[in-house]
Coordinates of C-alpha atoms in Angstrom, one line a residue:
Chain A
X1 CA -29.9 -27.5 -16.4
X2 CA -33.5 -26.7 -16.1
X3 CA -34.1 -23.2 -17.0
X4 CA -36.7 -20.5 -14.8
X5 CA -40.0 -20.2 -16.9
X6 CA -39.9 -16.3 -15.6
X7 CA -37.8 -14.6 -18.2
X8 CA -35.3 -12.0 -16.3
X9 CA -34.4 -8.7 -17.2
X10 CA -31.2 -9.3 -18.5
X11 CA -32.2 -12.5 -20.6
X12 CA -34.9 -10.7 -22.0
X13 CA -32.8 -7.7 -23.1
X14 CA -29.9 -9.9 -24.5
X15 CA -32.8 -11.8 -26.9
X16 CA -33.9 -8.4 -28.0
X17 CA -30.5 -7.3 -28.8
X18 CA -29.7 -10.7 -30.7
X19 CA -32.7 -10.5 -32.4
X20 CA -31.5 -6.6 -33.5
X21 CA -35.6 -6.0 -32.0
X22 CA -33.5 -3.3 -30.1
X23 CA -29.8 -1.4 -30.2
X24 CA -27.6 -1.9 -27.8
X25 CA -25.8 1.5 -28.0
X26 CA -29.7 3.1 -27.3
X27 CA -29.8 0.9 -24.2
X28 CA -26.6 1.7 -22.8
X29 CA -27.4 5.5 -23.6
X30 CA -30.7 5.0 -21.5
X31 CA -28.5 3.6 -19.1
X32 CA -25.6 6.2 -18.6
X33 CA -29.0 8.2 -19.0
X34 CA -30.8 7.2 -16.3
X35 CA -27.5 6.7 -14.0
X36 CA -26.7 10.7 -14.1
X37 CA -30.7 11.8 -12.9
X38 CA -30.8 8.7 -10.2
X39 CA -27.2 8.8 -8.7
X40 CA -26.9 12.1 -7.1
X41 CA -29.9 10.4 -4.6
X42 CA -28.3 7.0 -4.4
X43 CA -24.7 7.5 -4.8
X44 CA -24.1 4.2 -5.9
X45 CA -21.5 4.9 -8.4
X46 CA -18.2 6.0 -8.0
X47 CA -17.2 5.7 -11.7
X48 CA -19.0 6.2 -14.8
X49 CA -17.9 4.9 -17.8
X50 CA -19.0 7.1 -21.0
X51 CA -16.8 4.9 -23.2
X52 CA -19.4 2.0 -22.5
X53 CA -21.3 3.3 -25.8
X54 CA -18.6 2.1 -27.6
X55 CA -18.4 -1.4 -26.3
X56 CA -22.2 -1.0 -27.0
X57 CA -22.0 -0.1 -31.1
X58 CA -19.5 -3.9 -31.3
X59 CA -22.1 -5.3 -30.1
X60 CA -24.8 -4.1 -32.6
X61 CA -22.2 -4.3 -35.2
X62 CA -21.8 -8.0 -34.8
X63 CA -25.4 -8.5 -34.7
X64 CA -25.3 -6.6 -38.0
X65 CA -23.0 -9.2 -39.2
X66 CA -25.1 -11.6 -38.2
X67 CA -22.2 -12.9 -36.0
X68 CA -23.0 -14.4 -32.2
X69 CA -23.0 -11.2 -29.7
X70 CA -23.2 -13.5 -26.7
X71 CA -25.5 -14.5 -24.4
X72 CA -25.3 -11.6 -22.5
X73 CA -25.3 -9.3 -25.6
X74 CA -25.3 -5.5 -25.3
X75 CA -27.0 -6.0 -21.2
X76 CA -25.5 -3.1 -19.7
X77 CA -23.5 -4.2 -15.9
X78 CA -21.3 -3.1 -13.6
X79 CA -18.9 -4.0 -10.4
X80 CA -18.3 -3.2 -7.1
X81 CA -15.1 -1.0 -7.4
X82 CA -12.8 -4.3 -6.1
X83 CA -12.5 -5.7 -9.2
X84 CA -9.9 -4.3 -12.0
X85 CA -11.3 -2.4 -15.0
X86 CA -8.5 -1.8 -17.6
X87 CA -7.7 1.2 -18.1
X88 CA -9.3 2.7 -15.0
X89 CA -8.9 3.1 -11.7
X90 CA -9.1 0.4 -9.4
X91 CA -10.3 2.1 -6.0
X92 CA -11.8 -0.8 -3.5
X93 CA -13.4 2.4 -1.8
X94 CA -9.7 3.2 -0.7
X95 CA -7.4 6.3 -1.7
X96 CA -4.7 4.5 -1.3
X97 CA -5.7 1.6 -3.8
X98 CA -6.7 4.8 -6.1
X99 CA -3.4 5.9 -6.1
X100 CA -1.6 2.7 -7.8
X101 CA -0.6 2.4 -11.3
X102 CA -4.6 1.8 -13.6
X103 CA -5.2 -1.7 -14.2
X104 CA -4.0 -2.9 -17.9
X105 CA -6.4 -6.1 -17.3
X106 CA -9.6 -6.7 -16.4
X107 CA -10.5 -8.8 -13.6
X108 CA -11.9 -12.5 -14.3
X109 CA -15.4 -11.7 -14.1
X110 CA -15.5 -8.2 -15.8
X111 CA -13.5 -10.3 -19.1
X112 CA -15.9 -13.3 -18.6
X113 CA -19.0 -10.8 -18.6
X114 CA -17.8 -8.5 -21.3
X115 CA -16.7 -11.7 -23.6
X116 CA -20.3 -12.9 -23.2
X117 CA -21.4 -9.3 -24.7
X118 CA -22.5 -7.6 -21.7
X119 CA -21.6 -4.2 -21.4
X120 CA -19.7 -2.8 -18.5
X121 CA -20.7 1.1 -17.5
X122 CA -19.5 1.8 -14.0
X123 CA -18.1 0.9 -10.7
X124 CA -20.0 1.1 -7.6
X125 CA -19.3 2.3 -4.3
X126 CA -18.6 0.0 -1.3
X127 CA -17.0 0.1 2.2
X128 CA -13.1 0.8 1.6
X129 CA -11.4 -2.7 1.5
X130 CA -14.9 -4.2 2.0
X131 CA -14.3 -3.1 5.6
X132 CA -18.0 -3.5 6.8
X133 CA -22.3 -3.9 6.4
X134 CA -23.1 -0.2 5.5
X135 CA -21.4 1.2 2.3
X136 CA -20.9 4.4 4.5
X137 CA -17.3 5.3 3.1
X138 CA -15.7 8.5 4.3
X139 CA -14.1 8.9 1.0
X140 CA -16.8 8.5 -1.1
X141 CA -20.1 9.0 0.8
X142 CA -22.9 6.8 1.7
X143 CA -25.0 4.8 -0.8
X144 CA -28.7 5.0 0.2
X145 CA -31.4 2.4 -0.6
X146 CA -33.6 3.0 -2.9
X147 CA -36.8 1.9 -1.5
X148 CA -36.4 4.8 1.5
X149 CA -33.2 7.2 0.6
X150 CA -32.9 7.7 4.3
X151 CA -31.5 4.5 5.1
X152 CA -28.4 2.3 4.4
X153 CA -28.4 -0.3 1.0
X154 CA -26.3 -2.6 3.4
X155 CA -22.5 -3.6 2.3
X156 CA -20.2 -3.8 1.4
X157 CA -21.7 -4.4 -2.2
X158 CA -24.0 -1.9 -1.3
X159 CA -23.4 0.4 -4.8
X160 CA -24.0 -2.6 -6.6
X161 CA -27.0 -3.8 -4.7
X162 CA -28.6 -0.1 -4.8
X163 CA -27.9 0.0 -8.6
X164 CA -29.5 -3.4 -9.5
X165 CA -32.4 -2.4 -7.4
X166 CA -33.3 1.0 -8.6
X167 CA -33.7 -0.6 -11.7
X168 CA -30.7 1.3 -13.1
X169 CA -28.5 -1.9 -14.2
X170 CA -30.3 -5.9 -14.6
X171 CA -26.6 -7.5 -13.8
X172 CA -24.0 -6.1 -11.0
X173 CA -21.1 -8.4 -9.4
X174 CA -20.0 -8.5 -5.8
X175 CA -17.9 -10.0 -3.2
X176 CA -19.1 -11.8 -0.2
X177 CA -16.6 -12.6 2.6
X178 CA -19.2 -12.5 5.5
X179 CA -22.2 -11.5 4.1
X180 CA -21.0 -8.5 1.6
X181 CA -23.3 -9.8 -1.4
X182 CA -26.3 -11.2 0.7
X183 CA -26.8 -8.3 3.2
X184 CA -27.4 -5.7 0.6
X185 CA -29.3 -8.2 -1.7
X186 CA -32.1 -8.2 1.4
X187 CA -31.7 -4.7 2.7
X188 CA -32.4 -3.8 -1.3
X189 CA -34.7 -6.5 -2.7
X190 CA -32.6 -8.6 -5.1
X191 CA -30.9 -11.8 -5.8
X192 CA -27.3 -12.2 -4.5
X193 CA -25.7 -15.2 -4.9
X194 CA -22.3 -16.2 -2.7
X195 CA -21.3 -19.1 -4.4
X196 CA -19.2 -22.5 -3.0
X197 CA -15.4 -21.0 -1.9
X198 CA -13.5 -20.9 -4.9
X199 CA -16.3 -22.1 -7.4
X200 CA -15.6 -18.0 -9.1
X201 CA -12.6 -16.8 -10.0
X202 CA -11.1 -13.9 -7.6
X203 CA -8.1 -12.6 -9.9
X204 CA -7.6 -9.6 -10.5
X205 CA -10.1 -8.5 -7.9
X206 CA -8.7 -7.0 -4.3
X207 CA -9.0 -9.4 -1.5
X208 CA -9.5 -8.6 1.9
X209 CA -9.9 -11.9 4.1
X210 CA -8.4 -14.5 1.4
X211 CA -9.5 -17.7 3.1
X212 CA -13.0 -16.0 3.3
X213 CA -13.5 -14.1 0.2
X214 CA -16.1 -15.1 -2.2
X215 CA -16.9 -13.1 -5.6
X216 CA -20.9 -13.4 -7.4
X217 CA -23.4 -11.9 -9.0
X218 CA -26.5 -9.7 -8.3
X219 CA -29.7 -9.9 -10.1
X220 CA -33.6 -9.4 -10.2
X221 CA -34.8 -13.0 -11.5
X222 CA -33.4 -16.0 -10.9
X223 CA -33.3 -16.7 -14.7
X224 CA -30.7 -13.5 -15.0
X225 CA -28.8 -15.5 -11.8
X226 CA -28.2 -18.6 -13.6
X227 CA -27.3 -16.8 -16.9
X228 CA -24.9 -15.3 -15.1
X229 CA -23.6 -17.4 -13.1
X230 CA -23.1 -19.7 -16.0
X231 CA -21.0 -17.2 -18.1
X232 CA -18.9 -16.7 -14.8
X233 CA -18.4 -20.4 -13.6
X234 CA -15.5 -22.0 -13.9
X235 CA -11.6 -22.8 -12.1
X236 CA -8.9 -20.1 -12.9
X237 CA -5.4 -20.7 -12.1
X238 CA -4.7 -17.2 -11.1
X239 CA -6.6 -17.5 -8.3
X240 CA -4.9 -19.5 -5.6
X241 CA -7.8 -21.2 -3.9
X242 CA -9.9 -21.5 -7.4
X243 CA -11.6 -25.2 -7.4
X244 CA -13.3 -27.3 -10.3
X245 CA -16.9 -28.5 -9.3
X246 CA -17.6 -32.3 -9.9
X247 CA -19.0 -33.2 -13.1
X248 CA -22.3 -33.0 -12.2
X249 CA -21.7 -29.6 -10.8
X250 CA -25.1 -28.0 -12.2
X251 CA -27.5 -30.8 -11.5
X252 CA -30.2 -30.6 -9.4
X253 CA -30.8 -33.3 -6.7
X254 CA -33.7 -35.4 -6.9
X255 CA -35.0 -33.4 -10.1
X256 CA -35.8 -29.9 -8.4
X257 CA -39.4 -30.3 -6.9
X258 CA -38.8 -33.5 -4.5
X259 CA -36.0 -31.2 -2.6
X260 CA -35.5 -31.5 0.8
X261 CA -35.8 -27.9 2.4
X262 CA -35.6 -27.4 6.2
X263 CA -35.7 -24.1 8.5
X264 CA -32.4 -23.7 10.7
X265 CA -33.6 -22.9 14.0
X266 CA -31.3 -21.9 17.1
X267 CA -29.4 -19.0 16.4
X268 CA -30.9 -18.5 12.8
X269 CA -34.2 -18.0 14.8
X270 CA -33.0 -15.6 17.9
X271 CA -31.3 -13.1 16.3
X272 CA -33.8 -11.6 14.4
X273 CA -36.9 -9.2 14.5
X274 CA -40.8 -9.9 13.8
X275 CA -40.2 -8.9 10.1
X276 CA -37.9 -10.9 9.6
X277 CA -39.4 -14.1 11.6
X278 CA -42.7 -13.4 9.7
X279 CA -41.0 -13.9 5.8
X280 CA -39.4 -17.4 7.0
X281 CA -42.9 -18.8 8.0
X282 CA -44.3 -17.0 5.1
X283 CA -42.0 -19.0 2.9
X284 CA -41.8 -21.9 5.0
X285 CA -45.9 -22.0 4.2
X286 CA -45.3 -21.7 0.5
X287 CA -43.4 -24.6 0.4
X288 CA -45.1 -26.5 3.0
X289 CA -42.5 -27.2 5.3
X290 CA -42.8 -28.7 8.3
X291 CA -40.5 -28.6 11.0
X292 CA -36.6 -27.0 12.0
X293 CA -33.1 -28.8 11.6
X294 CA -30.4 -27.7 14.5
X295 CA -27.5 -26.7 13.9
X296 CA -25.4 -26.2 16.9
X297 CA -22.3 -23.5 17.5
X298 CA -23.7 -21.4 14.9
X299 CA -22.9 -18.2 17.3
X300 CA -19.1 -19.4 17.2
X301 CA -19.1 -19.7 13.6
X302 CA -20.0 -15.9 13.9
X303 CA -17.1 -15.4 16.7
X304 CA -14.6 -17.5 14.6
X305 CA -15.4 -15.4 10.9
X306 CA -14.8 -12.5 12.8
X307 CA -11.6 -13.4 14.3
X308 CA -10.1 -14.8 11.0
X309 CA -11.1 -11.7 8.9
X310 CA -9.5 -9.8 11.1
X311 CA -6.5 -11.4 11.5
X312 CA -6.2 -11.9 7.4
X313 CA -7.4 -8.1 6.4
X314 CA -4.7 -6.6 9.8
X315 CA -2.2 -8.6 8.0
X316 CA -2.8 -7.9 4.4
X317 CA -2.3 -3.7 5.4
X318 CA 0.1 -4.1 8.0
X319 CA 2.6 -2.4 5.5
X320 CA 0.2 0.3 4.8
X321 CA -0.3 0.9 8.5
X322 CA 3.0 1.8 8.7
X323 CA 3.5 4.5 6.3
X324 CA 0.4 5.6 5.3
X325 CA -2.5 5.4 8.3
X326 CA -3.9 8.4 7.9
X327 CA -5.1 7.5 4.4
X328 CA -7.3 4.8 5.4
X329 CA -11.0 5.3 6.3
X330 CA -10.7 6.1 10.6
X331 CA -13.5 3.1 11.7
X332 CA -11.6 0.9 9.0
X333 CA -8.1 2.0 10.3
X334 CA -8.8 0.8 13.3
X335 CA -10.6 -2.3 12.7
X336 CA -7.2 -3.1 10.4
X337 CA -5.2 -2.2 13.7
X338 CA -6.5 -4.5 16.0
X339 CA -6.6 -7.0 13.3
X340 CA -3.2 -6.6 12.8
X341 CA -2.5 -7.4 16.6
X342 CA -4.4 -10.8 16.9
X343 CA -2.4 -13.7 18.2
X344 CA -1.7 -16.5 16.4
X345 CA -3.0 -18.9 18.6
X346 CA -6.7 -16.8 17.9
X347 CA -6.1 -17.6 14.7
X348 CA -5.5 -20.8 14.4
X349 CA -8.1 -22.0 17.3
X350 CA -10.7 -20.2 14.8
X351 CA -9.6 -22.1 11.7
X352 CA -9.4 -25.3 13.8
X353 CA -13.0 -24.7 15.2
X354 CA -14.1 -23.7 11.2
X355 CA -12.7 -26.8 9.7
X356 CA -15.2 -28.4 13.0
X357 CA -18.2 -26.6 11.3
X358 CA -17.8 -26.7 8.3
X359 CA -17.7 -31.1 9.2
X360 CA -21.2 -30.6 10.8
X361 CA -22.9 -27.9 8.1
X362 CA -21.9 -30.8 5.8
X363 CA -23.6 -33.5 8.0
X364 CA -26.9 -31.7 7.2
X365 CA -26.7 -32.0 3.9
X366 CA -26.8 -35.8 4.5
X367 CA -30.4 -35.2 5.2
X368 CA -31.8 -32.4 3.6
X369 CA -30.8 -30.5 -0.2
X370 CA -31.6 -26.9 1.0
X371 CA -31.5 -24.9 4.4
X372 CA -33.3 -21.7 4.4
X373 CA -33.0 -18.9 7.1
X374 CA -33.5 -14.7 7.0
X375 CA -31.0 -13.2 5.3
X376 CA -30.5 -10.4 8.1
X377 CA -31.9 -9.9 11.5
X378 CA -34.1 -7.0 10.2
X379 CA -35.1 -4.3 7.4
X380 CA -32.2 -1.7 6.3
X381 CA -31.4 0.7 9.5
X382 CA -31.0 4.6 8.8
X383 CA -28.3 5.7 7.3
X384 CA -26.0 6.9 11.0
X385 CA -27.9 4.3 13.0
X386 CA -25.5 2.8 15.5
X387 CA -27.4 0.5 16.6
X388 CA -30.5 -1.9 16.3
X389 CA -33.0 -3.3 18.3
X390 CA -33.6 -7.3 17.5
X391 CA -35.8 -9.4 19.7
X392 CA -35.2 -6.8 22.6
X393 CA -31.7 -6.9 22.2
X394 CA -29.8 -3.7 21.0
X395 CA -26.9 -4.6 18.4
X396 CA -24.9 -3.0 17.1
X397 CA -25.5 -2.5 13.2
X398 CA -22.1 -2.5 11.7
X399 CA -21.0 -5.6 13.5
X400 CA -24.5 -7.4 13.4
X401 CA -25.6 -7.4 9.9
X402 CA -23.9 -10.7 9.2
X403 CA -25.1 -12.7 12.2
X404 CA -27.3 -14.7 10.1
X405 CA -24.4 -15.0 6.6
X406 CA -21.7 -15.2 8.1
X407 CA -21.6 -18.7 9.4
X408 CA -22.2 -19.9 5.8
X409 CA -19.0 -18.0 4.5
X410 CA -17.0 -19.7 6.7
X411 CA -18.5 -22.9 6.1
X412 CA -17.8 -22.1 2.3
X413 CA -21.4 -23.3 1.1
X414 CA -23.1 -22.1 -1.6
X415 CA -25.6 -19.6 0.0
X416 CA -28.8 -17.2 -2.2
X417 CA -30.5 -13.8 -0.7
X418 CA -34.3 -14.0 -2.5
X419 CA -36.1 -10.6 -1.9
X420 CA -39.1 -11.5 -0.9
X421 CA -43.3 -10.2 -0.8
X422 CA -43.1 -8.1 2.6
X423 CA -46.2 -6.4 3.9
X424 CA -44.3 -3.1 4.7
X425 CA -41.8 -0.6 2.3
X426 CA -38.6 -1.8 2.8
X427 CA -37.4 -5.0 2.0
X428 CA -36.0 -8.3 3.2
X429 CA -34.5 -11.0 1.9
X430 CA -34.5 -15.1 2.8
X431 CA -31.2 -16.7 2.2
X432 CA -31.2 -20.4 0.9
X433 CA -27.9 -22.4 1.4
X434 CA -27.2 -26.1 -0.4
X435 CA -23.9 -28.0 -0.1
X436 CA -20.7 -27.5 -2.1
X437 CA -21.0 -26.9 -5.4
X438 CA -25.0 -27.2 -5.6
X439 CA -25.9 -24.2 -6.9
X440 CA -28.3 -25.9 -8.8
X441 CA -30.2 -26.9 -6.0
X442 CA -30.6 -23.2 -4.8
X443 CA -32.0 -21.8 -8.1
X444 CA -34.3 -24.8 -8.0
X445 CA -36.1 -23.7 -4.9
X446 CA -35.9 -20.1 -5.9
X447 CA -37.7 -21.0 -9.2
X448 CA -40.1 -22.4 -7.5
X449 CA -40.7 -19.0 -5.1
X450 CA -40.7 -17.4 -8.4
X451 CA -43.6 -19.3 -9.4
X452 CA -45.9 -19.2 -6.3
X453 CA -46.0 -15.5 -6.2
X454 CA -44.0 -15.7 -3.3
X455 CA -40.8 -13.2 -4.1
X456 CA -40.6 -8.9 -4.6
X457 CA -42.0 -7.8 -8.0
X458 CA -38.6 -6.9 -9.9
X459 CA -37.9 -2.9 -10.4
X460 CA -38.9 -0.9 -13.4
X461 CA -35.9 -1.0 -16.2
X462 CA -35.1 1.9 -16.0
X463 CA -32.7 1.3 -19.0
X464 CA -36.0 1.2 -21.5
Chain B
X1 CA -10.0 -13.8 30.1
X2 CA -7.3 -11.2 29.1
X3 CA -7.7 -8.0 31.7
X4 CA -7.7 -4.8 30.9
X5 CA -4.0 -3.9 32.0
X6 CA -3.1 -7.3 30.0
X7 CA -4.7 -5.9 27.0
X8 CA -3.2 -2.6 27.1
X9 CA 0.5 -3.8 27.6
X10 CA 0.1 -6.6 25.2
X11 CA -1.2 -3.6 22.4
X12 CA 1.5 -1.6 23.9
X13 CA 4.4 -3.5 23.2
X14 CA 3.2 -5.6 19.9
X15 CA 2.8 -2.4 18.2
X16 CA 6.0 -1.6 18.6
X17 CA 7.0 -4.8 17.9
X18 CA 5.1 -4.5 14.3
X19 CA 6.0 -0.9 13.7
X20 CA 2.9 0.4 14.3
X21 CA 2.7 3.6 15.4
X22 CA -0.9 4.7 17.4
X23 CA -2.1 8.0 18.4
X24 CA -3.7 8.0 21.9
X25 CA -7.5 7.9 20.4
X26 CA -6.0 5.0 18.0
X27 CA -4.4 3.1 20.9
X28 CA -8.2 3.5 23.3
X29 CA -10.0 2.2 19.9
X30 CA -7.3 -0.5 19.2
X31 CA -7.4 -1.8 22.4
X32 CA -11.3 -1.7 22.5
X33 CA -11.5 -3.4 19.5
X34 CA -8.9 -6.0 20.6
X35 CA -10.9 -6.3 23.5
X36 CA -14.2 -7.7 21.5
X37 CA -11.6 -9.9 19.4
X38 CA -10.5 -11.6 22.5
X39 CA -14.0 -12.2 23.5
X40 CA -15.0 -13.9 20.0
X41 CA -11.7 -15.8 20.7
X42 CA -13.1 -17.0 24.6
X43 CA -16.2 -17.8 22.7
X44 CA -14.8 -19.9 19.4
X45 CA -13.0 -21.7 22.8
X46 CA -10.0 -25.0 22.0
X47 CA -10.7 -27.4 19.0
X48 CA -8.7 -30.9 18.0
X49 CA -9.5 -30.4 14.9
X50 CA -6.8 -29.6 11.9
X51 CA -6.9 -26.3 11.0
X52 CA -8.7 -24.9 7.5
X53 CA -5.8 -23.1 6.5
X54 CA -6.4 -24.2 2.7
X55 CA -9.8 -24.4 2.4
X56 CA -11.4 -27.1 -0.1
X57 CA -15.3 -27.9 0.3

């Protein structure tokens, strides 16, 4: 795989650390440092872990050694609270997940990261059960975006996103199971990568819509993304819908510059604002691309993901909703409630109609390597806005933030938020999509970006 | 198109049915909500296609 010629944060901090040019227990203390001024703004933490320090001296004790530390060594991380920490609790923004027996394992991609050296120090806040696109959680409080603290960091990864983008972390993970990675990656001004259905392992993480739920990373380079992803990649038994990618799963069509990249038009161009239509031309420019592809239905994709996570995440609680509703979140409650109502024949006419889709996203890919679109009709909203106003129409924000990722979850395709150069404050992100299992063809493109200028200057590390 | 009184007896007795139990403000917000479902529902409309139950890409 061809490798980004801009170094990333987290690459650049794991060479220091292997080269012993810098301690990994001083980083990590910066870190934990720097979390405890910043996160009484943000509140994108709901758990710190001091113990981190430790984890942090193995790693500049092996390095001592002169042993291998990892690729990842000593680069301080953390997770959306979703995915099990051992010995800690595992919370998914929910008091009644909070209240369950700790973890005694870690999730897949908490083991993966830490066995690559990486450094885990806390778990960040998100909408309980991943129940929405605001991180507002009644348990927990909102997490704000730190480009304007008076508005949302998006969700439900939005602790994660915050954190990556404050500068206070160079590596968070996510989940993504209409938009939970991307929309916060845009809304905050970093990478987030929702990866082909199954391509990362789930286990150990809490699900919420299972034949939806995606897992990935968040980064500020590109370079840190493919690191990343490639300590995280792989199939996993213990995860019911894990998949193997072809052999020739991290190969870039046609060598990386000769890529086919198109603008969706239809419903990728109505629902969004003059911001956001002014950073797809912008990069359409950059890359000289002429011309839209179609792709028709795109509003029912949107209709159907909503149907099926609903129907999945009313199911999955219907226990709980019995015996303990007044635990849950109210606006989650009775989202769960409803879902837990839906007819089966809504169901299934939604899967029948996504299996449809998923048949024509495919067909493009017969003519083109990468589709690019805005990653969310607009900029972040305030934190309590209802609703938003996109080309003249007013939506509302917590069902509306996914109108532009959703259709690509339920098509399962690979699909990347790139923060990119905006004229105004606050951030926005273009998402790039490729066909199952090329990946490799989405880093590609976004190397590229990298080099014309063309994406958000990274934050300050604030763990220096 | 579902009516309103067909929503509110069909939240009415599948609750029960499931053991759900709603407060009134629950049951208004339930059927609401159940309300925009069964819009997306008209909109995603009949397909002949086989379901994507298990989904491989």
């Amino acid at each position: 795989m061809s490798r980004s010629s801009v170094r990333g944060h987290a690459c650049s901090l794991a060479q220091s650390i292997r080269r012993a040019e810098a301690a990994a227990e001083t980083v990590v203390e910066t870190t934990l440092a720097a979390i405890a001024e910043r996160d009484p703004v943000l509140n994108a933490f709901t758990d710190v872990y001091e113990t981190s320090v430790e984890d942090a001296r193995a790693v500049d004790k092996t390095v001592r050694g002169h042993g291998d530390p990892g690729p990842l060594a000593g680069v301080p991380f953390a997770v959306k609270n979703l995915f099990a920490v051992s010995g800690s609790p595992l919370r998914a923004g929910s008091l009644i997940e909070a209240a369950k027996p700790v973890p005694t394992e870690d999730a897949a991609m908490v083991a993966s990261l830490r066995g690559a050296g990486a450094v885990l120090v806390g778990a960040t806040n998100m909408d309980e059960y991943a129940h929405g696109f605001t991180t507002d959680n009644s348990h927990h409080g909102v997490t704000r975006n730190p480009h304007d603290p008076g508005r949302i960091a998006g969700g439900s990864s939005g602790g994660s996103a915050a954190a990556v983008a404050d500068g206070l972390i160079p590596v968070a993970m996510g989940s993504d199971t209409n938009g939970s990675i991307r929309v916060p990656a845009s809304l905050c001004g970093v990478y987030g990568l929702k990866p082909t259905f199954g391509r990362l392992s789930r286990a150990g993480s809490v699900l919420f819509a299972t034949s939806l739920d995606h897992v990935g990373p968040l980064t500020t380079s590109i370079a840190d993304l493919e690191q990343v992803f490639d300590v995280v990649d792989g199939p996993d038994r213990r995860d019911p819908v894990s998949v193997s990618p072809p052999p020739d799963g991290m190969t870039v069509t046609c060598g990386g510059d000769d890529l086919r990249i198109a603008v969706v038009g239809g419903h990728f161009r109505q629902v969004v604002d003059g911001q956001a239509k002014l950073v797809i031309d912008q990069i359409a420019a950059a890359l000289r691309l002429k011309g839209e592809v179609e792709l028709p239905e795109s509003d029912r994709a949107c209709a159907a993901a909503s149907v099926i996570t609903a129907a999945e995440a009313g199911q999955r609680h219907l226990a709980a909703l019995r015996t303990q509703a007044a635990a849950y979140d109210p606006k989650v409650r009775v989202g769960l409630q409803a879902g837990a109502l839906v007819p089966a024949a809504w169901y299934l006419a939604a899967q029948r109609f996504r299996r449809r889709y998923q048949q024509r996203v495919q067909g493009l890919f017969e003519h083109v390597d990468v589709l690019l679109t805005a990653t969310t009709p607009c900029a972040a909203p305030a934190v309590g806005q209802r609703t938003m106003n996109v080309d003249g129409e007013s939506l509302l924000v917590g069902m509306s933030l996914g109108l532009l990722t959703q259709p690509w979850a339920l098509a399962g395709v690979p699909a990347l938020s790139i923060p990119v150069v905006t004229d105004g404050p606050l951030p926005i992100g273009v998402q790039m999509i490729a066909a199952p299992f090329k990946e490799a063809n989405l880093f590609a493109v976004g190397r590229r970006l990298e080099k014309l200028g063309a994406v958000r200057k990274p934050p300050e590390e604030r763990w220096l | 198109m579902v009516t309103p009184d067909q929503m509110q007896r069909y939240v009415t007795h599948t609750a029960e049915l499931l053991g759900l139990r709603l407060s009134a403000e629950e049951y208004r917000d339930v059927v609401d909500h159940l309300d925009l479902l069964s819009r997306f529902a008209d909109t995603v409309g009949e397909s002949d296609a086989e379901p994507a139950l298990r989904f491989d890409p």
